[in-house]
Amino acid sequence: MPLARVLLFGLGLHFKMLSRSPFDMFVVVASPLIFATLAYFLFQGGHGQSLLVAALASGVMGIWSTTTAQGAGALQTQRRIGILELLVASPTPFWAVVLPITVAISAIGVYSLAIGLVYVRVLFGVAIVIRDWIAFAVAIPAAIAAIGSLGFLFASALVRYRSAFMLGNLFEWPVWMISGLLIPVAVLPGWLQPVSWLFAPTWGMRALRHATLGTGSPWLDIAVCALLSVAYLIAGSFCLRLFLRSARARATLALT
Amino acid sequence: MTNLRLLTIGGYISYRALFGWLNPFTYAITLLIPSLTQLAFFVYLGRTAHVANDAFYVAGNALVAAATPSLFGMAQTVAGERYTQTLALLVVSPASRIAVFFGRSLPATVNGIVISVWTLAIAAVLFGIHIPAHALAPLALTIAVTSFACVGIGLFNASLGLRWRETAVIGNLLLYILLIFAGVNVPLSRLPGWMSTLAQGLPVTHGANAARQLIAGASLGHVLPLIAAEALVGTVYVVIGLSTISLFELEARRGATLEVA
């Protein structure tokens, strides 16, 4: 019970803090506006449903953008503001401290989804027609949790690097490209498709698309999101344990 | 002589130190690789949309790659000083502001050229874009002029850093504006009239157009007016950037707001 409280309180606290960060809010607001606009001008003549899916894709791009920009450097941020040692020394398991941070970073991407939908509705008059509202409502937190868990893995795996923030950023454009967001996977070289299956945005987007268009079952995609979340958490916890052991042995927790 | 030293040595040292590029790994993951992945994204998006051929996206995105080091590098010349708490010292120094900031823009220009050439060369190989041999020298000129123009808008971004703390936000916003408005990824003919008109006053627009025509086989004489237009746009932004630096510095002195901006 105390652990659940830590997770929920941490999630709420970091969500509110990130919502007041000009940089993070810019990323989540600008991404859908920019990419929905690009999609509109590039796919002129496309029907309303394709613009609706493009708006959703732009929203997922926003979620992924905040995750790569901030998630990878989440622990570096705690180190920079001088509380990393306090967090590690506290009796709460360290993963329970880090996970709400990375999930909150992805969760502010919910603004991206909302802005993308409002934007295409108001500016381009696209009707927001969702075939399966229940699956859509479940797919959003499932996608956010999976992407946030991937952010947790990034934060844990890259913590030893001074340039973790930039290393995380490396994944922004490639994952946008291979996850079937604005670009169908069929256009890409065949070998990229299995690579895309490893990344949560692929399944999050599939779930949202299927729930919106009713072209397939979103529940399978939601299940894969859940599975990936667990896999990322296990891998991330393992990396985090290695990092903490090494940092304690070498007394380098405050250093990079 | 002092101004010349500030312009060259001062510019080089501050640019390298403020961006933390003390090892090539950071440089590669910050600029070399993202410029290529961004380009690949738009090439495949273009293939999906069937709006233009690969050469259109390769040329446009290789040219706009020069904007990234210019916008963020120049903004960092102010934001980095604030972070290391030396901005006030810089402002009280008697050094010529033009020498200091124009000097800092020179490495950014060179860096923009390097990134742009790298992106164009690698992308041409990856996506099979044939660049005629006679187009190489004019392309180099186009890239150099476009990089200069991008540094012009970078100087403006640096000046905003004296007024607002969030330089990364402003830099990203300007970059996104270039991606949409400057005809980099959407042909100007597909944009509404007001957007394509606005594009005429933005860096990269004319440079990307010139590069596309050169790759298609046009001669230097044919694209010279476009290159001249790009140079003019760049010069206007340099003047605006240096003027706003003076203006915001004056404002900061008057209101004692240098560190609270």
Coordinates of C-alpha atoms in Angstrom, one line a residue:
Chain A
M1 CA 0.0 0.0 0.0
P2 CA 2.7 2.6 0.8
L3 CA 4.4 1.7 -2.5
A4 CA 1.2 2.3 -4.4
R5 CA 0.9 5.7 -2.6
V6 CA 4.5 6.6 -3.6
L7 CA 3.8 5.7 -7.2
L8 CA 0.6 7.6 -7.4
F9 CA 1.8 10.6 -5.4
G10 CA 5.0 10.8 -7.5
L11 CA 3.0 10.5 -10.7
G12 CA 0.7 13.4 -9.7
L13 CA 3.5 15.5 -8.4
H14 CA 5.7 15.2 -11.4
F15 CA 2.8 15.6 -13.8
K16 CA 1.9 18.9 -12.2
M17 CA 5.5 20.0 -12.2
L18 CA 6.1 19.1 -15.8
S19 CA 2.8 20.9 -16.7
R20 CA 4.4 24.1 -15.6
S21 CA 7.6 23.7 -17.5
P22 CA 7.7 26.0 -20.6
F23 CA 10.0 23.7 -22.5
D24 CA 8.0 20.5 -21.9
M25 CA 4.8 22.2 -22.6
F26 CA 6.2 23.6 -25.8
V27 CA 7.2 20.1 -26.9
V28 CA 3.8 18.6 -26.3
V29 CA 1.9 21.5 -27.7
A30 CA 4.1 22.2 -30.7
S31 CA 4.5 18.6 -31.9
P32 CA 0.8 18.0 -32.8
L33 CA 0.4 21.5 -34.3
I34 CA 3.5 21.1 -36.5
F35 CA 3.0 17.6 -37.7
A36 CA -0.8 17.8 -38.1
T37 CA -0.2 20.9 -40.3
L38 CA 2.5 19.2 -42.3
A39 CA 0.2 16.2 -42.8
Y40 CA -2.6 18.5 -43.9
F41 CA -0.6 20.2 -46.5
L42 CA 1.1 17.0 -47.7
F43 CA -2.0 14.9 -47.9
Q44 CA -4.3 17.5 -49.3
G45 CA -7.4 15.7 -50.7
G46 CA -7.2 13.1 -47.9
H47 CA -10.5 12.3 -46.3
G48 CA -11.4 13.3 -42.8
Q49 CA -10.6 9.9 -41.2
S50 CA -7.0 10.0 -42.5
L51 CA -6.6 13.5 -41.0
L52 CA -8.1 12.3 -37.7
V53 CA -5.5 9.5 -37.7
A54 CA -2.8 12.0 -38.5
A55 CA -3.9 14.1 -35.6
L56 CA -3.6 11.0 -33.3
A57 CA -0.3 10.2 -34.8
S58 CA 0.9 13.7 -34.1
G59 CA -0.2 13.3 -30.5
V60 CA 1.7 10.1 -30.1
M61 CA 4.7 11.9 -31.6
G62 CA 4.4 14.5 -28.9
I63 CA 4.3 11.7 -26.2
W64 CA 7.4 10.1 -27.7
S65 CA 9.1 13.5 -28.0
T66 CA 8.8 14.3 -24.3
T67 CA 9.9 10.8 -23.4
T68 CA 13.1 11.0 -25.5
A69 CA 13.8 14.6 -24.6
Q70 CA 13.3 14.3 -20.8
G71 CA 12.9 10.6 -20.0
A72 CA 16.5 9.6 -20.9
G73 CA 17.9 12.4 -18.7
A74 CA 15.4 12.0 -15.8
L75 CA 18.1 10.8 -13.4
Q76 CA 20.6 13.4 -14.6
T77 CA 18.0 16.0 -13.7
Q78 CA 17.8 14.7 -10.1
R79 CA 21.5 14.7 -10.0
R80 CA 21.7 18.3 -11.3
I81 CA 19.3 19.6 -8.7
G82 CA 21.2 17.8 -6.0
I83 CA 18.7 15.3 -4.7
L84 CA 19.8 12.1 -6.3
E85 CA 21.7 10.9 -3.3
L86 CA 18.8 11.7 -1.0
L87 CA 16.5 9.7 -3.3
V88 CA 18.8 6.7 -3.4
A89 CA 19.3 6.8 0.4
S90 CA 15.6 6.9 1.1
P91 CA 13.9 3.6 2.3
T92 CA 11.6 3.6 -0.8
P93 CA 12.8 1.3 -3.6
F94 CA 14.6 3.5 -6.1
W95 CA 12.7 2.2 -9.0
A96 CA 9.5 3.4 -7.4
V97 CA 11.0 6.9 -7.3
V98 CA 12.1 6.9 -10.9
L99 CA 9.1 5.2 -12.6
P100 CA 6.6 7.9 -11.7
I101 CA 8.9 10.5 -13.1
T102 CA 9.3 8.8 -16.5
V103 CA 5.6 7.9 -16.7
A104 CA 4.6 11.5 -15.8
I105 CA 6.9 12.7 -18.6
S106 CA 5.0 10.6 -21.1
A107 CA 1.7 11.4 -19.4
I108 CA 1.9 15.1 -20.2
G109 CA 1.8 13.9 -23.8
V110 CA -1.9 13.5 -23.2
Y111 CA -2.0 17.3 -23.9
S112 CA -0.6 16.4 -27.4
L113 CA -3.4 14.1 -28.1
A114 CA -6.0 16.5 -27.0
I115 CA -4.5 19.4 -28.8
G116 CA -4.1 17.4 -32.0
L117 CA -7.8 16.4 -32.0
V118 CA -9.0 19.9 -31.2
Y119 CA -6.7 21.4 -33.8
V120 CA -8.0 19.3 -36.7
R121 CA -11.6 19.7 -35.5
V122 CA -11.4 23.5 -35.3
L123 CA -9.1 24.4 -38.2
F124 CA -9.9 21.7 -40.7
G125 CA -13.4 20.7 -39.6
V126 CA -12.6 17.1 -39.2
A127 CA -15.3 15.2 -37.3
I128 CA -14.0 13.3 -34.3
V129 CA -15.6 9.9 -34.9
I130 CA -14.3 7.1 -32.8
R131 CA -15.7 3.6 -33.5
D132 CA -14.8 2.1 -30.1
W133 CA -14.7 4.7 -27.4
I134 CA -14.1 2.2 -24.6
A135 CA -11.0 0.7 -26.3
F136 CA -9.9 4.2 -27.2
A137 CA -10.1 5.3 -23.6
V138 CA -8.1 2.2 -22.5
A139 CA -5.6 2.6 -25.3
I140 CA -4.5 6.1 -24.2
P141 CA -3.3 5.1 -20.6
A142 CA -1.9 1.8 -22.0
A143 CA 0.2 3.7 -24.6
I144 CA 1.3 6.3 -22.1
A145 CA 2.3 3.6 -19.5
A146 CA 4.2 1.6 -22.2
I147 CA 6.0 4.6 -23.5
G148 CA 6.7 5.9 -20.0
S149 CA 8.1 2.5 -19.1
L150 CA 10.4 2.7 -22.1
G151 CA 11.5 6.1 -20.8
F152 CA 12.2 4.3 -17.5
L153 CA 14.5 1.9 -19.3
F154 CA 16.2 4.7 -21.1
A155 CA 16.7 6.6 -17.9
S156 CA 18.2 3.6 -16.2
A157 CA 20.3 2.4 -19.1
L158 CA 21.8 5.8 -20.0
V159 CA 22.4 7.2 -16.5
R160 CA 26.1 6.7 -16.7
Y161 CA 26.4 9.0 -19.7
R162 CA 26.8 12.7 -19.2
S163 CA 25.0 13.1 -22.5
A164 CA 22.0 10.9 -21.6
F165 CA 19.6 13.7 -22.7
M166 CA 21.2 13.8 -26.2
L167 CA 21.4 10.1 -26.4
G168 CA 17.7 9.8 -25.8
N169 CA 17.0 12.5 -28.4
L170 CA 18.8 10.2 -30.9
F171 CA 15.7 8.0 -30.9
E172 CA 13.2 10.7 -31.6
W173 CA 13.1 10.8 -35.4
P174 CA 13.9 7.1 -36.1
V175 CA 11.1 5.9 -33.9
W176 CA 8.7 8.5 -35.4
M177 CA 9.7 7.0 -38.7
I178 CA 9.4 3.3 -38.1
S179 CA 6.4 3.2 -35.7
G180 CA 3.8 3.6 -38.4
L181 CA 2.7 7.0 -37.1
L182 CA 2.6 9.2 -40.2
I183 CA 4.5 6.8 -42.4
P184 CA 3.0 3.4 -43.2
V185 CA 5.5 0.6 -42.3
A186 CA 5.0 -0.8 -45.9
V187 CA 6.9 2.2 -47.3
L188 CA 10.0 1.4 -45.2
P189 CA 12.6 -1.3 -45.9
G190 CA 11.3 -4.7 -44.7
W191 CA 14.0 -5.2 -42.0
L192 CA 12.8 -2.2 -40.1
Q193 CA 9.4 -3.7 -39.3
P194 CA 10.6 -6.2 -36.7
V195 CA 12.7 -3.4 -35.2
S196 CA 9.5 -1.3 -34.8
W197 CA 7.8 -4.0 -32.8
L198 CA 10.3 -3.4 -30.0
F199 CA 9.1 0.2 -29.5
A200 CA 5.9 1.0 -27.5
P201 CA 4.8 3.9 -29.8
T202 CA 4.2 1.3 -32.6
W203 CA 1.6 -0.6 -30.5
G204 CA 0.2 2.5 -28.9
M205 CA -0.5 4.0 -32.3
R206 CA -2.0 0.7 -33.6
A207 CA -4.3 0.5 -30.7
L208 CA -5.5 4.1 -31.1
R209 CA -5.9 3.7 -34.9
H210 CA -7.9 0.4 -34.6
A211 CA -10.1 1.9 -31.9
T212 CA -10.7 5.0 -34.0
L213 CA -11.3 3.4 -37.4
G214 CA -12.6 0.0 -36.3
T215 CA -10.2 -1.7 -38.8
G216 CA -8.9 -4.3 -36.4
S217 CA -9.0 -5.3 -32.8
P218 CA -7.3 -2.7 -30.5
W219 CA -7.3 -5.1 -27.6
L220 CA -4.5 -7.2 -28.9
D221 CA -2.4 -4.0 -29.3
I222 CA -3.3 -2.9 -25.8
A223 CA -2.2 -6.3 -24.5
V224 CA 1.1 -5.9 -26.3
C225 CA 1.5 -2.4 -24.7
A226 CA 1.0 -4.0 -21.3
L227 CA 3.5 -6.8 -22.0
L228 CA 6.1 -4.4 -23.3
S229 CA 5.5 -2.2 -20.2
V230 CA 6.4 -5.2 -18.0
A231 CA 9.4 -6.1 -20.1
Y232 CA 10.7 -2.5 -20.0
L233 CA 10.2 -2.4 -16.3
I234 CA 12.2 -5.6 -15.7
A235 CA 15.0 -4.5 -18.0
G236 CA 15.0 -1.0 -16.5
S237 CA 15.1 -2.3 -12.9
F238 CA 18.0 -4.6 -13.8
C239 CA 20.0 -1.6 -15.3
L240 CA 19.1 0.5 -12.3
R241 CA 20.4 -2.1 -9.9
L242 CA 23.6 -2.4 -11.8
F243 CA 24.0 1.4 -11.8
L244 CA 23.4 1.7 -8.1
R245 CA 25.8 -1.1 -7.2
S246 CA 28.5 0.4 -9.3
A247 CA 27.9 4.0 -8.1
R248 CA 28.0 2.8 -4.4
A249 CA 31.2 0.8 -5.0
R250 CA 33.0 3.6 -6.7
A251 CA 31.4 6.5 -4.8
T252 CA 30.3 8.1 -8.1
L253 CA 26.6 8.7 -7.4
A254 CA 27.0 12.5 -7.5
L255 CA 29.3 12.3 -10.5
T256 CA 28.7 11.5 -14.1
Chain B
M1 CA 43.5 44.3 -33.3
T2 CA 41.6 43.6 -30.1
N3 CA 38.3 43.3 -32.1
L4 CA 40.0 41.0 -34.6
R5 CA 41.1 38.7 -31.7
L6 CA 37.7 38.8 -30.1
L7 CA 36.1 38.0 -33.5
T8 CA 38.3 35.0 -34.2
I9 CA 39.8 33.4 -31.2
G10 CA 37.1 34.6 -28.8
G11 CA 34.4 33.2 -31.2
Y12 CA 36.1 29.9 -31.6
I13 CA 36.8 29.3 -27.9
S14 CA 33.4 30.4 -26.7
Y15 CA 31.5 28.4 -29.3
R16 CA 33.4 25.2 -28.5
A17 CA 33.3 25.5 -24.8
L18 CA 29.7 26.7 -24.4
F19 CA 28.3 23.8 -26.3
G20 CA 30.4 21.3 -24.5
W21 CA 31.8 19.7 -27.7
L22 CA 34.9 18.6 -26.1
N23 CA 34.7 15.2 -27.6
P24 CA 33.5 14.1 -31.1
F25 CA 30.9 11.6 -29.7
T26 CA 28.7 14.4 -28.3
Y27 CA 29.1 16.2 -31.6
A28 CA 28.0 13.1 -33.6
I29 CA 24.9 12.4 -31.4
T30 CA 23.9 16.0 -31.3
L31 CA 24.2 17.0 -34.9
L32 CA 25.5 14.4 -37.4
I33 CA 23.1 11.5 -36.7
P34 CA 19.9 13.5 -36.0
S35 CA 20.3 15.5 -39.2
L36 CA 20.3 12.3 -41.2
T37 CA 17.4 10.6 -39.3
Q38 CA 15.3 13.8 -39.7
L39 CA 16.1 13.8 -43.4
A40 CA 15.2 10.1 -43.7
F41 CA 11.9 10.7 -41.9
F42 CA 10.9 13.4 -44.4
V43 CA 12.0 11.3 -47.4
Y44 CA 9.8 8.5 -46.4
L45 CA 6.9 10.9 -45.5
G46 CA 7.3 12.4 -49.0
R47 CA 7.2 8.9 -50.6
T48 CA 3.9 8.3 -48.7
A49 CA 2.4 11.6 -49.7
H50 CA 3.6 11.4 -53.4
V51 CA 4.1 15.1 -53.4
A52 CA 7.7 15.3 -54.7
N53 CA 10.6 13.1 -55.4
D54 CA 13.4 12.1 -53.0
A55 CA 15.8 14.8 -54.3
F56 CA 13.3 17.5 -53.2
Y57 CA 13.4 16.3 -49.6
V58 CA 17.1 15.5 -49.6
A59 CA 18.1 19.0 -50.8
G60 CA 15.6 20.8 -48.5
N61 CA 16.5 18.9 -45.4
A62 CA 20.2 19.0 -46.0
L63 CA 20.0 22.8 -46.3
V64 CA 17.8 23.2 -43.2
A65 CA 20.3 21.0 -41.3
A66 CA 22.5 24.1 -41.2
A67 CA 19.8 25.8 -39.1
T68 CA 20.1 23.5 -36.1
P69 CA 23.7 24.5 -35.0
S70 CA 23.0 28.1 -35.9
L71 CA 19.8 28.5 -33.9
F72 CA 20.8 26.5 -30.9
G73 CA 24.5 27.3 -31.1
M74 CA 23.9 31.0 -31.2
A75 CA 21.3 30.9 -28.4
Q76 CA 23.8 29.0 -26.3
T77 CA 26.2 31.9 -26.6
V78 CA 23.9 33.8 -24.3
A79 CA 22.2 30.9 -22.4
G80 CA 25.5 29.2 -21.7
E81 CA 27.0 32.5 -20.3
R82 CA 23.9 32.8 -18.0
Y83 CA 24.3 29.2 -16.9
T84 CA 28.0 29.6 -16.0
Q85 CA 27.1 33.0 -14.4
T86 CA 29.4 35.0 -16.7
L87 CA 26.7 36.8 -18.6
A88 CA 26.9 39.9 -16.4
L89 CA 30.7 39.9 -16.8
L90 CA 30.3 39.8 -20.6
V91 CA 27.8 42.7 -20.5
V92 CA 30.0 45.0 -18.3
S93 CA 33.1 44.3 -20.4
P94 CA 34.1 47.1 -22.8
A95 CA 34.4 44.7 -25.7
S96 CA 32.6 45.5 -28.9
R97 CA 29.3 43.7 -29.0
I98 CA 29.5 43.3 -32.8
A99 CA 33.0 41.7 -32.5
V100 CA 31.9 39.4 -29.7
F101 CA 28.6 38.2 -31.2
F102 CA 29.6 38.3 -34.8
G103 CA 32.8 36.4 -33.8
R104 CA 30.6 33.8 -32.1
S105 CA 28.6 33.4 -35.3
L106 CA 31.6 32.5 -37.5
P107 CA 32.1 29.0 -36.0
A108 CA 28.4 28.5 -36.2
T109 CA 28.5 29.3 -39.9
V110 CA 31.3 26.9 -40.4
N111 CA 29.6 24.2 -38.4
G112 CA 26.4 24.7 -40.4
I113 CA 28.3 24.2 -43.6
V114 CA 29.9 21.0 -42.2
I115 CA 26.6 19.6 -41.1
S116 CA 24.9 20.5 -44.3
V117 CA 27.6 19.0 -46.5
W118 CA 27.7 15.9 -44.4
T119 CA 23.9 15.4 -44.6
L120 CA 23.7 16.0 -48.3
A121 CA 26.6 13.7 -49.1
I122 CA 25.4 10.8 -47.0
A123 CA 21.8 11.2 -48.0
A124 CA 22.7 11.3 -51.7
V125 CA 24.4 8.0 -51.3
L126 CA 21.7 6.4 -49.1
F127 CA 18.8 7.5 -51.4
G128 CA 20.6 7.3 -54.7
I129 CA 20.5 11.0 -55.6
H130 CA 22.8 11.9 -58.5
I131 CA 24.6 15.2 -58.1
P132 CA 26.2 16.4 -61.3
A133 CA 30.0 17.1 -61.0
H134 CA 29.5 20.7 -62.3
A135 CA 27.0 21.3 -59.5
L136 CA 29.4 20.7 -56.7
A137 CA 31.1 24.1 -56.5
P138 CA 27.8 26.0 -56.9
L139 CA 26.2 23.7 -54.3
A140 CA 29.0 24.5 -51.9
L141 CA 28.4 28.2 -52.4
T142 CA 24.7 27.7 -51.9
I143 CA 25.3 25.8 -48.6
A144 CA 27.7 28.5 -47.4
V145 CA 25.3 31.3 -48.1
T146 CA 22.3 29.4 -46.5
S147 CA 24.4 28.6 -43.4
F148 CA 25.2 32.3 -43.1
A149 CA 21.5 33.1 -43.4
C150 CA 20.7 30.6 -40.7
V151 CA 23.3 32.2 -38.4
G152 CA 21.5 35.5 -39.1
I153 CA 18.3 34.1 -37.6
G154 CA 20.5 32.4 -34.9
L155 CA 21.8 35.8 -33.9
F156 CA 18.2 37.0 -33.5
N157 CA 17.5 33.9 -31.3
A158 CA 20.6 34.8 -29.2
S159 CA 19.3 38.3 -28.7
L160 CA 16.0 36.8 -27.4
G161 CA 18.1 34.9 -24.9
L162 CA 18.8 38.3 -23.2
R163 CA 15.1 38.8 -22.8
W164 CA 13.7 35.3 -22.2
R165 CA 15.3 32.4 -20.4
E166 CA 13.8 29.6 -22.6
T167 CA 16.0 29.8 -25.6
A168 CA 15.5 26.2 -26.4
V169 CA 11.8 26.8 -26.8
I170 CA 12.3 29.7 -29.1
G171 CA 15.0 27.9 -31.1
N172 CA 12.7 24.9 -31.6
L173 CA 9.8 27.2 -32.6
L174 CA 12.0 28.9 -35.2
L175 CA 13.2 25.5 -36.5
Y176 CA 9.6 24.2 -36.8
I177 CA 8.6 27.4 -38.7
L178 CA 11.4 26.8 -41.2
L179 CA 10.3 23.1 -41.6
I180 CA 6.8 24.2 -42.5
F181 CA 7.1 27.6 -44.1
A182 CA 10.4 27.5 -45.9
G183 CA 9.4 25.0 -48.6
V184 CA 11.7 22.4 -47.1
N185 CA 9.1 19.7 -46.8
V186 CA 6.0 21.1 -48.4
P187 CA 6.3 22.7 -51.9
L188 CA 5.5 26.4 -51.7
S189 CA 2.8 25.9 -54.3
R190 CA 0.8 23.7 -51.8
L191 CA 0.9 26.4 -49.1
P192 CA -1.6 29.2 -48.8
G193 CA -0.6 32.5 -50.4
W194 CA 0.3 34.2 -47.1
M195 CA 2.5 31.4 -46.0
S196 CA 4.5 31.2 -49.3
T197 CA 4.8 35.0 -49.2
L198 CA 6.2 34.9 -45.7
A199 CA 8.6 32.1 -46.8
Q200 CA 10.3 34.6 -49.2
G201 CA 11.7 36.4 -46.1
L202 CA 12.9 33.2 -44.3
P203 CA 16.4 31.7 -44.4
V204 CA 16.7 28.4 -46.4
T205 CA 13.7 29.1 -48.7
H206 CA 15.8 30.4 -51.6
G207 CA 18.9 28.2 -50.7
A208 CA 16.8 25.0 -50.9
N209 CA 15.3 26.1 -54.1
A210 CA 18.7 26.8 -55.6
A211 CA 20.1 23.5 -54.4
R212 CA 17.2 21.6 -55.9
Q213 CA 17.7 23.3 -59.3
L214 CA 21.5 22.6 -59.2
I215 CA 20.9 19.0 -58.4
A216 CA 18.5 18.9 -61.4
G217 CA 21.3 20.2 -63.6
A218 CA 20.9 24.0 -63.6
S219 CA 23.9 26.2 -64.0
L220 CA 25.3 28.6 -61.4
G221 CA 24.2 31.6 -63.5
H222 CA 20.6 30.3 -63.5
V223 CA 20.4 30.0 -59.7
L224 CA 22.5 33.1 -58.9
P225 CA 19.5 35.3 -58.2
L226 CA 18.3 32.7 -55.6
I227 CA 21.6 32.6 -53.9
A228 CA 21.7 36.4 -53.9
A229 CA 18.2 36.5 -52.3
E230 CA 19.4 34.0 -49.6
A231 CA 22.4 36.2 -48.9
L232 CA 20.2 39.3 -48.6
V233 CA 17.8 37.5 -46.2
G234 CA 20.8 36.4 -44.1
T235 CA 22.2 40.0 -44.0
V236 CA 18.9 41.4 -42.9
Y237 CA 18.7 38.9 -40.1
V238 CA 22.3 39.6 -39.0
V239 CA 21.5 43.3 -38.8
I240 CA 18.3 42.6 -36.9
G241 CA 20.1 40.2 -34.6
L242 CA 22.9 42.6 -33.7
S243 CA 20.4 45.4 -33.3
T244 CA 18.2 43.4 -30.9
I245 CA 21.2 42.3 -28.9
S246 CA 22.0 46.0 -28.3
L247 CA 18.4 46.8 -27.6
F248 CA 17.8 44.0 -25.1
E249 CA 21.2 44.6 -23.4
L250 CA 20.2 48.2 -22.9
E251 CA 16.8 47.1 -21.6
A252 CA 18.5 44.6 -19.2
R253 CA 20.8 47.3 -17.9
R254 CA 18.0 49.8 -17.4
G255 CA 15.7 47.4 -15.6
A256 CA 18.5 45.3 -13.9
T257 CA 16.8 42.2 -15.4
L258 CA 19.8 40.5 -17.0
E259 CA 19.8 37.6 -14.5
V260 CA 16.0 37.4 -14.1
A261 CA 15.1 37.3 -17.8

